[in-house]
PDB file of C-alpha atoms in Angstrom:
ATOM      1  CA  UNK F   1      10.672  10.514 -40.505  1.00  0.00           C
ATOM      2  CA  UNK F   2       8.408   8.830 -38.048  1.00  0.00           C
ATOM      3  CA  UNK F   3       9.850   5.431 -38.958  1.00  0.00           C
ATOM      4  CA  UNK F   4      13.285   6.534 -38.166  1.00  0.00           C
ATOM      5  CA  UNK F   5      12.210   7.913 -34.958  1.00  0.00           C
ATOM      6  CA  UNK F   6      10.439   4.729 -33.854  1.00  0.00           C
ATOM      7  CA  UNK F   7      13.382   2.472 -34.905  1.00  0.00           C
ATOM      8  CA  UNK F   8      15.811   4.729 -32.896  1.00  0.00           C
ATOM      9  CA  UNK F   9      13.635   4.472 -29.908  1.00  0.00           C
ATOM     10  CA  UNK F  10      12.859   0.804 -29.945  1.00  0.00           C
ATOM     11  CA  UNK F  11      16.345  -0.703 -29.966  1.00  0.00           C
ATOM     12  CA  UNK F  12      16.495  -4.491 -29.099  1.00  0.00           C
ATOM     13  CA  UNK F  13      20.133  -4.464 -28.054  1.00  0.00           C
ATOM     14  CA  UNK F  14      19.217  -1.792 -25.625  1.00  0.00           C
ATOM     15  CA  UNK F  15      16.269  -3.762 -24.157  1.00  0.00           C
ATOM     16  CA  UNK F  16      18.670  -6.653 -23.512  1.00  0.00           C
ATOM     17  CA  UNK F  17      21.017  -4.439 -21.463  1.00  0.00           C
ATOM     18  CA  UNK F  18      18.035  -3.646 -19.012  1.00  0.00           C
ATOM     19  CA  UNK F  19      19.110  -6.823 -17.121  1.00  0.00           C
ATOM     20  CA  UNK F  20      21.085  -4.654 -14.744  1.00  0.00           C
ATOM     21  CA  UNK F  21      22.692  -5.676 -11.601  1.00  0.00           C
ATOM     22  CA  UNK F  22      19.947  -4.128  -9.459  1.00  0.00           C
ATOM     23  CA  UNK F  23      17.374  -6.345 -11.482  1.00  0.00           C
ATOM     24  CA  UNK F  24      19.453  -9.434 -10.970  1.00  0.00           C
ATOM     25  CA  UNK F  25      19.877  -8.770  -7.233  1.00  0.00           C
ATOM     26  CA  UNK F  26      16.108  -8.051  -6.849  1.00  0.00           C
ATOM     27  CA  UNK F  27      15.323 -11.390  -8.505  1.00  0.00           C
ATOM     28  CA  UNK F  28      17.792 -13.192  -6.208  1.00  0.00           C
ATOM     29  CA  UNK F  29      16.514 -11.362  -3.137  1.00  0.00           C
ATOM     30  CA  UNK F  30      12.815 -12.126  -4.030  1.00  0.00           C
ATOM     31  CA  UNK F  31      13.659 -15.869  -4.224  1.00  0.00           C
ATOM     32  CA  UNK F  32      15.401 -15.743  -0.868  1.00  0.00           C
ATOM     33  CA  UNK F  33      12.527 -13.677   0.718  1.00  0.00           C
ATOM     34  CA  UNK F  34      10.208 -16.391  -0.509  1.00  0.00           C
ATOM     35  CA  UNK F  35      11.906 -19.108   1.695  1.00  0.00           C
ATOM     36  CA  UNK F  36      12.145 -16.506   4.590  1.00  0.00           C
ATOM     37  CA  UNK F  37       8.395 -15.862   4.265  1.00  0.00           C
ATOM     38  CA  UNK F  38       7.739 -19.653   4.539  1.00  0.00           C
ATOM     39  CA  UNK F  39       9.912 -19.763   7.580  1.00  0.00           C
ATOM     40  CA  UNK F  40       7.871 -17.060   9.328  1.00  0.00           C
ATOM     41  CA  UNK F  41       4.716 -18.807   8.189  1.00  0.00           C
ATOM     42  CA  UNK F  42       5.792 -21.820  10.225  1.00  0.00           C
ATOM     43  CA  UNK F  43       6.548 -19.611  13.153  1.00  0.00           C
ATOM     44  CA  UNK F  44       3.103 -18.040  12.957  1.00  0.00           C
ATOM     45  CA  UNK F  45       1.419 -21.658  12.825  1.00  0.00           C
ATOM     46  CA  UNK F  46       3.516 -22.521  16.035  1.00  0.00           C
ATOM     47  CA  UNK F  47       2.300 -19.379  17.746  1.00  0.00           C
ATOM     48  CA  UNK F  48      -1.307 -19.769  16.663  1.00  0.00           C
ATOM     49  CA  UNK F  49      -1.246 -23.433  17.832  1.00  0.00           C
ATOM     50  CA  UNK F  50       0.314 -22.659  21.152  1.00  0.00           C
ATOM     51  CA  UNK F  51      -2.266 -19.974  21.885  1.00  0.00           C
ATOM     52  CA  UNK F  52      -5.238 -22.186  21.034  1.00  0.00           C
ATOM     53  CA  UNK F  53      -3.802 -25.063  23.089  1.00  0.00           C
ATOM     54  CA  UNK F  54      -3.315 -22.639  26.022  1.00  0.00           C
ATOM     55  CA  UNK F  55      -6.930 -21.473  25.839  1.00  0.00           C
ATOM     56  CA  UNK F  56      -8.274 -24.959  25.573  1.00  0.00           C
ATOM     57  CA  UNK F  57      -6.144 -26.293  28.458  1.00  0.00           C
ATOM     58  CA  UNK F  58      -6.734 -23.322  30.927  1.00  0.00           C
ATOM     59  CA  UNK F  59      -9.941 -21.601  29.499  1.00  0.00           C
ATOM     60  CA  UNK F  60     -11.497 -21.653  32.990  1.00  0.00           C
ATOM     61  CA  UNK F  61      -8.763 -19.049  34.029  1.00  0.00           C
ATOM     62  CA  UNK F  62      -9.623 -16.692  31.040  1.00  0.00           C
ATOM     63  CA  UNK F  63     -12.691 -14.483  31.099  1.00  0.00           C
ATOM     64  CA  UNK F  64     -12.705 -13.297  27.482  1.00  0.00           C
ATOM     65  CA  UNK F  65     -14.406 -15.728  24.908  1.00  0.00           C
ATOM     66  CA  UNK F  66     -12.297 -13.969  22.308  1.00  0.00           C
ATOM     67  CA  UNK F  67      -9.062 -15.056  23.808  1.00  0.00           C
ATOM     68  CA  UNK F  68      -8.248 -17.525  20.890  1.00  0.00           C
ATOM     69  CA  UNK F  69      -8.846 -14.830  18.302  1.00  0.00           C
ATOM     70  CA  UNK F  70      -5.098 -13.949  17.882  1.00  0.00           C
ATOM     71  CA  UNK F  71      -4.476 -17.599  17.223  1.00  0.00           C
ATOM     72  CA  UNK F  72      -6.917 -17.767  14.579  1.00  0.00           C
ATOM     73  CA  UNK F  73      -5.576 -14.629  12.979  1.00  0.00           C
ATOM     74  CA  UNK F  74      -2.085 -16.278  13.231  1.00  0.00           C
ATOM     75  CA  UNK F  75      -3.309 -19.314  11.189  1.00  0.00           C
ATOM     76  CA  UNK F  76      -4.730 -16.983   8.503  1.00  0.00           C
ATOM     77  CA  UNK F  77      -1.498 -14.964   8.385  1.00  0.00           C
ATOM     78  CA  UNK F  78       0.504 -18.071   7.980  1.00  0.00           C
ATOM     79  CA  UNK F  79      -1.607 -19.390   5.095  1.00  0.00           C
ATOM     80  CA  UNK F  80      -1.160 -15.959   3.282  1.00  0.00           C
ATOM     81  CA  UNK F  81       2.515 -16.023   4.001  1.00  0.00           C
ATOM     82  CA  UNK F  82       3.003 -19.419   2.376  1.00  0.00           C
ATOM     83  CA  UNK F  83       1.089 -18.161  -0.624  1.00  0.00           C
ATOM     84  CA  UNK F  84       3.114 -14.918  -0.830  1.00  0.00           C
ATOM     85  CA  UNK F  85       6.376 -16.785  -0.373  1.00  0.00           C
ATOM     86  CA  UNK F  86       5.582 -19.173  -3.209  1.00  0.00           C
ATOM     87  CA  UNK F  87       4.596 -16.236  -5.463  1.00  0.00           C
ATOM     88  CA  UNK F  88       7.805 -14.358  -4.540  1.00  0.00           C
ATOM     89  CA  UNK F  89       9.946 -17.217  -5.676  1.00  0.00           C
ATOM     90  CA  UNK F  90       7.686 -17.638  -8.920  1.00  0.00           C
ATOM     91  CA  UNK F  91       7.726 -14.027  -9.920  1.00  0.00           C
ATOM     92  CA  UNK F  92      11.442 -13.799 -10.869  1.00  0.00           C
ATOM     93  CA  UNK F  93      10.997 -16.909 -13.068  1.00  0.00           C
ATOM     94  CA  UNK F  94       7.877 -16.044 -14.758  1.00  0.00           C
ATOM     95  CA  UNK F  95       8.660 -12.227 -14.998  1.00  0.00           C
ATOM     96  CA  UNK F  96       5.105 -11.254 -15.835  1.00  0.00           C
ATOM     97  CA  UNK F  97       3.039  -8.311 -14.866  1.00  0.00           C
ATOM     98  CA  UNK F  98       0.191 -10.344 -13.376  1.00  0.00           C
ATOM     99  CA  UNK F  99       2.552 -12.196 -11.024  1.00  0.00           C
ATOM    100  CA  UNK F 100       4.105  -9.000 -10.021  1.00  0.00           C
ATOM    101  CA  UNK F 101       0.808  -7.265  -9.417  1.00  0.00           C
ATOM    102  CA  UNK F 102      -0.586 -10.165  -7.438  1.00  0.00           C
ATOM    103  CA  UNK F 103       2.615 -10.253  -5.192  1.00  0.00           C
ATOM    104  CA  UNK F 104       2.172  -6.542  -4.529  1.00  0.00           C
ATOM    105  CA  UNK F 105      -1.404  -6.986  -3.682  1.00  0.00           C
ATOM    106  CA  UNK F 106      -0.755  -9.883  -1.400  1.00  0.00           C
ATOM    107  CA  UNK F 107       1.959  -7.925   0.456  1.00  0.00           C
ATOM    108  CA  UNK F 108      -0.404  -5.078   1.200  1.00  0.00           C
ATOM    109  CA  UNK F 109      -3.066  -7.529   2.563  1.00  0.00           C
ATOM    110  CA  UNK F 110      -0.362  -9.165   4.552  1.00  0.00           C
ATOM    111  CA  UNK F 111       0.686  -5.939   6.177  1.00  0.00           C
ATOM    112  CA  UNK F 112      -2.794  -5.063   7.156  1.00  0.00           C
ATOM    113  CA  UNK F 113      -3.298  -8.612   8.667  1.00  0.00           C
ATOM    114  CA  UNK F 114      -0.074  -8.604  10.552  1.00  0.00           C
ATOM    115  CA  UNK F 115      -0.939  -5.226  12.010  1.00  0.00           C
ATOM    116  CA  UNK F 116      -4.282  -6.465  13.155  1.00  0.00           C
ATOM    117  CA  UNK F 117      -2.805  -9.588  14.650  1.00  0.00           C
ATOM    118  CA  UNK F 118      -0.278  -7.598  16.672  1.00  0.00           C
ATOM    119  CA  UNK F 119      -2.941  -5.119  17.895  1.00  0.00           C
ATOM    120  CA  UNK F 120      -5.342  -7.918  18.806  1.00  0.00           C
ATOM    121  CA  UNK F 121      -2.753 -10.064  20.572  1.00  0.00           C
ATOM    122  CA  UNK F 122      -1.527  -7.090  22.638  1.00  0.00           C
ATOM    123  CA  UNK F 123      -5.132  -5.897  23.619  1.00  0.00           C
ATOM    124  CA  UNK F 124      -6.526  -9.270  24.520  1.00  0.00           C
ATOM    125  CA  UNK F 125      -3.429 -10.882  26.240  1.00  0.00           C
ATOM    126  CA  UNK F 126      -2.845  -7.508  28.297  1.00  0.00           C
ATOM    127  CA  UNK F 127      -6.534  -7.694  29.232  1.00  0.00           C
ATOM    128  CA  UNK F 128      -6.460 -11.222  30.310  1.00  0.00           C
ATOM    129  CA  UNK F 129      -3.186 -10.688  32.312  1.00  0.00           C
ATOM    130  CA  UNK F 130      -4.900  -8.013  34.445  1.00  0.00           C
ATOM    131  CA  UNK F 131      -7.933 -10.413  35.209  1.00  0.00           C
ATOM    132  CA  UNK F 132      -5.527 -13.451  35.732  1.00  0.00           C
ATOM    133  CA  UNK F 133      -4.973 -12.950  39.457  1.00  0.00           C
ATOM    134  CA  UNK F 134      -8.644 -12.705  40.389  1.00  0.00           C
ATOM    135  CA  UNK F 135      -9.437 -15.817  38.239  1.00  0.00           C
ATOM    136  CA  UNK F 136      -6.605 -17.894  39.637  1.00  0.00           C
ATOM    137  CA  UNK F 137      -7.347 -16.957  43.187  1.00  0.00           C
ATOM    138  CA  UNK F 138     -11.077 -17.543  42.891  1.00  0.00           C
ATOM    139  CA  UNK F 139     -10.720 -21.086  41.543  1.00  0.00           C
ATOM    140  CA  UNK F 140      -7.929 -21.958  44.066  1.00  0.00           C
ATOM    141  CA  UNK F 141     -10.200 -20.845  46.973  1.00  0.00           C
ATOM    142  CA  UNK F 142     -13.031 -23.081  45.502  1.00  0.00           C
ATOM    143  CA  UNK F 143     -10.899 -25.985  45.860  1.00  0.00           C
ATOM    144  CA  UNK F 144     -12.803 -28.680  47.891  1.00  0.00           C
ATOM    145  CA  UNK F 145     -11.184 -31.737  49.027  1.00  0.00           C
ATOM    146  CA  UNK F 146     -14.342 -33.481  50.243  1.00  0.00           C
ATOM    147  CA  UNK F 147     -15.725 -33.466  46.611  1.00  0.00           C
ATOM    148  CA  UNK F 148     -13.031 -35.032  44.312  1.00  0.00           C
ATOM    149  CA  UNK F 149     -15.060 -34.575  41.121  1.00  0.00           C
ATOM    150  CA  UNK F 150     -15.784 -30.975  41.598  1.00  0.00           C
ATOM    151  CA  UNK F 151     -14.956 -28.764  38.609  1.00  0.00           C
ATOM    152  CA  UNK F 152     -12.954 -26.285  40.457  1.00  0.00           C
ATOM    153  CA  UNK F 153     -10.773 -29.281  41.749  1.00  0.00           C
ATOM    154  CA  UNK F 154     -10.268 -30.638  38.307  1.00  0.00           C
ATOM    155  CA  UNK F 155      -9.240 -27.085  36.954  1.00  0.00           C
ATOM    156  CA  UNK F 156      -6.728 -26.641  39.709  1.00  0.00           C
ATOM    157  CA  UNK F 157      -5.278 -30.246  39.560  1.00  0.00           C
ATOM    158  CA  UNK F 158      -4.901 -29.819  35.733  1.00  0.00           C
ATOM    159  CA  UNK F 159      -3.007 -26.526  35.853  1.00  0.00           C
ATOM    160  CA  UNK F 160      -0.788 -27.716  38.578  1.00  0.00           C
ATOM    161  CA  UNK F 161       0.152 -31.029  36.711  1.00  0.00           C
ATOM    162  CA  UNK F 162       0.537 -29.505  33.382  1.00  0.00           C
ATOM    163  CA  UNK F 163       2.554 -26.451  34.461  1.00  0.00           C
ATOM    164  CA  UNK F 164       4.305 -28.085  37.197  1.00  0.00           C
ATOM    165  CA  UNK F 165       3.345 -25.517  40.011  1.00  0.00           C
ATOM    166  CA  UNK F 166       1.863 -25.556  43.343  1.00  0.00           C
ATOM    167  CA  UNK F 167      -0.502 -23.098  44.920  1.00  0.00           C
ATOM    168  CA  UNK F 168      -1.255 -19.574  43.765  1.00  0.00           C
ATOM    169  CA  UNK F 169       2.207 -18.017  44.534  1.00  0.00           C
ATOM    170  CA  UNK F 170       3.971 -21.061  46.022  1.00  0.00           C
ATOM    171  CA  UNK F 171       3.230 -24.215  48.026  1.00  0.00           C
ATOM    172  CA  UNK F 172       2.762 -22.438  51.347  1.00  0.00           C
ATOM    173  CA  UNK F 173      -0.683 -21.183  49.872  1.00  0.00           C
ATOM    174  CA  UNK F 174      -2.114 -24.291  50.870  1.00  0.00           C
ATOM    175  CA  UNK F 175      -1.770 -23.435  54.543  1.00  0.00           C
ATOM    176  CA  UNK F 176      -4.383 -20.654  53.829  1.00  0.00           C
ATOM    177  CA  UNK F 177      -6.332 -22.842  51.291  1.00  0.00           C
ATOM    178  CA  UNK F 178      -6.795 -25.546  53.786  1.00  0.00           C
ATOM    179  CA  UNK F 179     -10.293 -26.090  55.355  1.00  0.00           C
ATOM    180  CA  UNK F 180     -10.899 -24.077  58.476  1.00  0.00           C
ATOM    181  CA  UNK F 181     -11.092 -27.215  60.814  1.00  0.00           C
ATOM    182  CA  UNK F 182      -7.711 -28.378  59.321  1.00  0.00           C
ATOM    183  CA  UNK F 183      -5.782 -25.286  60.446  1.00  0.00           C
ATOM    184  CA  UNK F 184      -5.806 -26.619  64.164  1.00  0.00           C
ATOM    185  CA  UNK F 185      -4.605 -30.025  62.974  1.00  0.00           C
ATOM    186  CA  UNK F 186      -1.170 -31.072  61.690  1.00  0.00           C
ATOM    187  CA  UNK F 187       0.041 -31.694  59.192  1.00  0.00           C
ATOM    188  CA  UNK F 188      -1.338 -29.690  56.174  1.00  0.00           C
ATOM    189  CA  UNK F 189      -1.226 -31.606  52.924  1.00  0.00           C
ATOM    190  CA  UNK F 190      -1.247 -30.111  49.383  1.00  0.00           C
ATOM    191  CA  UNK F 191      -3.175 -31.804  46.505  1.00  0.00           C
ATOM    192  CA  UNK F 192      -1.512 -34.831  44.857  1.00  0.00           C
ATOM    193  CA  UNK F 193      -1.232 -32.651  41.699  1.00  0.00           C
ATOM    194  CA  UNK F 194       1.528 -30.644  43.368  1.00  0.00           C
ATOM    195  CA  UNK F 195       3.884 -33.771  43.610  1.00  0.00           C
ATOM    196  CA  UNK F 196       6.997 -33.859  41.567  1.00  0.00           C
ATOM    197  CA  UNK F 197       7.011 -37.701  41.629  1.00  0.00           C
ATOM    198  CA  UNK F 198       4.085 -40.255  41.122  1.00  0.00           C
ATOM    199  CA  UNK F 199       1.248 -39.619  43.445  1.00  0.00           C
ATOM    200  CA  UNK F 200       1.667 -43.123  45.028  1.00  0.00           C
ATOM    201  CA  UNK F 201       5.283 -42.153  45.945  1.00  0.00           C
ATOM    202  CA  UNK F 202       4.815 -38.599  46.774  1.00  0.00           C
ATOM    203  CA  UNK F 203       4.702 -37.248  50.377  1.00  0.00           C
ATOM    204  CA  UNK F 204       2.564 -34.221  49.680  1.00  0.00           C
ATOM    205  CA  UNK F 205       3.270 -32.480  53.106  1.00  0.00           C
ATOM    206  CA  UNK F 206       3.606 -28.912  52.744  1.00  0.00           C
ATOM    207  CA  UNK F 207       6.458 -28.734  55.073  1.00  0.00           C
ATOM    208  CA  UNK F 208       8.400 -31.144  52.763  1.00  0.00           C
ATOM    209  CA  UNK F 209       9.363 -28.750  49.802  1.00  0.00           C
ATOM    210  CA  UNK F 210      11.515 -31.387  48.084  1.00  0.00           C
ATOM    211  CA  UNK F 211       8.525 -33.321  47.037  1.00  0.00           C
ATOM    212  CA  UNK F 212       6.419 -30.495  45.763  1.00  0.00           C
ATOM    213  CA  UNK F 213       6.733 -28.010  42.870  1.00  0.00           C
ATOM    214  CA  UNK F 214       8.412 -24.745  43.826  1.00  0.00           C
ATOM    215  CA  UNK F 215       6.715 -22.051  41.651  1.00  0.00           C
ATOM    216  CA  UNK F 216       3.130 -20.869  41.996  1.00  0.00           C
ATOM    217  CA  UNK F 217       0.574 -21.314  39.227  1.00  0.00           C
ATOM    218  CA  UNK F 218      -0.108 -17.616  38.735  1.00  0.00           C
ATOM    219  CA  UNK F 219       3.428 -16.957  37.925  1.00  0.00           C
ATOM    220  CA  UNK F 220       3.567 -19.911  35.363  1.00  0.00           C
ATOM    221  CA  UNK F 221       0.266 -18.790  33.668  1.00  0.00           C
ATOM    222  CA  UNK F 222       1.577 -15.228  33.511  1.00  0.00           C
ATOM    223  CA  UNK F 223       4.863 -16.427  31.955  1.00  0.00           C
ATOM    224  CA  UNK F 224       2.786 -18.316  29.448  1.00  0.00           C
ATOM    225  CA  UNK F 225       0.828 -15.304  28.411  1.00  0.00           C
ATOM    226  CA  UNK F 226       3.783 -13.050  28.165  1.00  0.00           C
ATOM    227  CA  UNK F 227       5.681 -15.593  25.992  1.00  0.00           C
ATOM    228  CA  UNK F 228       2.941 -15.952  23.446  1.00  0.00           C
ATOM    229  CA  UNK F 229       2.304 -12.149  23.410  1.00  0.00           C
ATOM    230  CA  UNK F 230       5.882 -11.510  22.825  1.00  0.00           C
ATOM    231  CA  UNK F 231       6.317 -14.268  20.294  1.00  0.00           C
ATOM    232  CA  UNK F 232       3.453 -13.161  18.093  1.00  0.00           C
ATOM    233  CA  UNK F 233       4.454  -9.588  18.194  1.00  0.00           C
ATOM    234  CA  UNK F 234       8.032 -10.441  17.081  1.00  0.00           C
ATOM    235  CA  UNK F 235       6.661 -12.638  14.381  1.00  0.00           C
ATOM    236  CA  UNK F 236       4.449  -9.777  13.144  1.00  0.00           C
ATOM    237  CA  UNK F 237       7.475  -7.398  13.142  1.00  0.00           C
ATOM    238  CA  UNK F 238       9.798  -9.725  11.202  1.00  0.00           C
ATOM    239  CA  UNK F 239       6.832 -10.405   8.653  1.00  0.00           C
ATOM    240  CA  UNK F 240       6.431  -6.697   8.162  1.00  0.00           C
ATOM    241  CA  UNK F 241      10.105  -6.216   7.480  1.00  0.00           C
ATOM    242  CA  UNK F 242      10.252  -9.033   5.128  1.00  0.00           C
ATOM    243  CA  UNK F 243       7.133  -7.792   3.337  1.00  0.00           C
ATOM    244  CA  UNK F 244       8.649  -4.391   2.840  1.00  0.00           C
ATOM    245  CA  UNK F 245      11.751  -6.007   1.391  1.00  0.00           C
ATOM    246  CA  UNK F 246       9.456  -8.004  -0.909  1.00  0.00           C
ATOM    247  CA  UNK F 247       7.608  -4.734  -2.040  1.00  0.00           C
ATOM    248  CA  UNK F 248      10.863  -2.945  -2.704  1.00  0.00           C
ATOM    249  CA  UNK F 249      12.354  -5.922  -4.740  1.00  0.00           C
ATOM    250  CA  UNK F 250       9.217  -6.383  -6.743  1.00  0.00           C
ATOM    251  CA  UNK F 251       9.030  -2.626  -7.362  1.00  0.00           C
ATOM    252  CA  UNK F 252      12.478  -2.778  -8.901  1.00  0.00           C
ATOM    253  CA  UNK F 253      11.423  -5.455 -11.281  1.00  0.00           C
ATOM    254  CA  UNK F 254       8.172  -3.567 -12.150  1.00  0.00           C
ATOM    255  CA  UNK F 255      10.128  -0.228 -12.594  1.00  0.00           C
ATOM    256  CA  UNK F 256      12.713  -1.837 -14.971  1.00  0.00           C
ATOM    257  CA  UNK F 257      10.120  -3.662 -16.960  1.00  0.00           C
ATOM    258  CA  UNK F 258       7.949  -1.184 -18.669  1.00  0.00           C
ATOM    259  CA  UNK F 259       4.498  -1.936 -20.104  1.00  0.00           C
ATOM    260  CA  UNK F 260       5.543  -3.024 -23.565  1.00  0.00           C
ATOM    261  CA  UNK F 261       1.862  -2.798 -24.762  1.00  0.00           C
ATOM    262  CA  UNK F 262       2.008   1.009 -24.114  1.00  0.00           C
ATOM    263  CA  UNK F 263       5.542   1.673 -25.400  1.00  0.00           C
ATOM    264  CA  UNK F 264       3.972   2.822 -28.655  1.00  0.00           C
ATOM    265  CA  UNK F 265       2.199   5.793 -26.791  1.00  0.00           C
ATOM    266  CA  UNK F 266       5.608   7.083 -25.741  1.00  0.00           C
ATOM    267  CA  UNK F 267       5.844  10.733 -26.867  1.00  0.00           C
ATOM    268  CA  UNK F 268       9.277  10.099 -28.291  1.00  0.00           C
ATOM    269  CA  UNK F 269       7.700   7.933 -30.899  1.00  0.00           C
ATOM    270  CA  UNK F 270       5.655  10.914 -32.254  1.00  0.00           C
ATOM    271  CA  UNK F 271       8.403  13.455 -32.365  1.00  0.00           C
TER     272      UNK F 271
END
């Protein structure tokens, strides 16, 4: 009696038919999601590198020492995304519980890490954007033409050359930033770092706009901060969406593949 009940419950042809369309689709989707996760990982690497390079190049304008923290979190997220993507492509092939469980665990860890990256990025970059005006104005007003090797001069020249900007808001700021004894004298010259062309060929007269950069450095730095903030936030959003699809696809495989070791405990086997 029991033997007949067990044989009717455990039907090998019936187990073979469990490879349904939803299971096949979940396997295909997991493989595609693995490649997508790798692509997002590359995007996170770019965003993290861009943020750390921004901090190293213009750190004198940023007050918080934790400014590069979102970039470091982006690198950690990218490494886990590479691992999760590889596991997502391997799970449909191996079709084993350990791989499925590890994929689910990494997906949860990634969700927490991506949420932390988005919050930290929004917090620190918004805070730095509020203090950016005072930092830029302070350094530009400390510019001293009589001391070429002054640290403030080097910082101002570096930001004007790298961002191709001139002055705080525009080139006319150098009328105000010029030394007091220079205001009664004409002409007023901007620093050589404002020149569009080579310094030896540039006529750095403020009244000759064609030779100088048009935009101010405050605007350029603000655009750089906004770009990296929006970029990392969008990366986090895309990664969260891909992670949800990965969890759903993995859940389909786990649901349609019962724990065979515990099938004998099914109540139907004892009826």
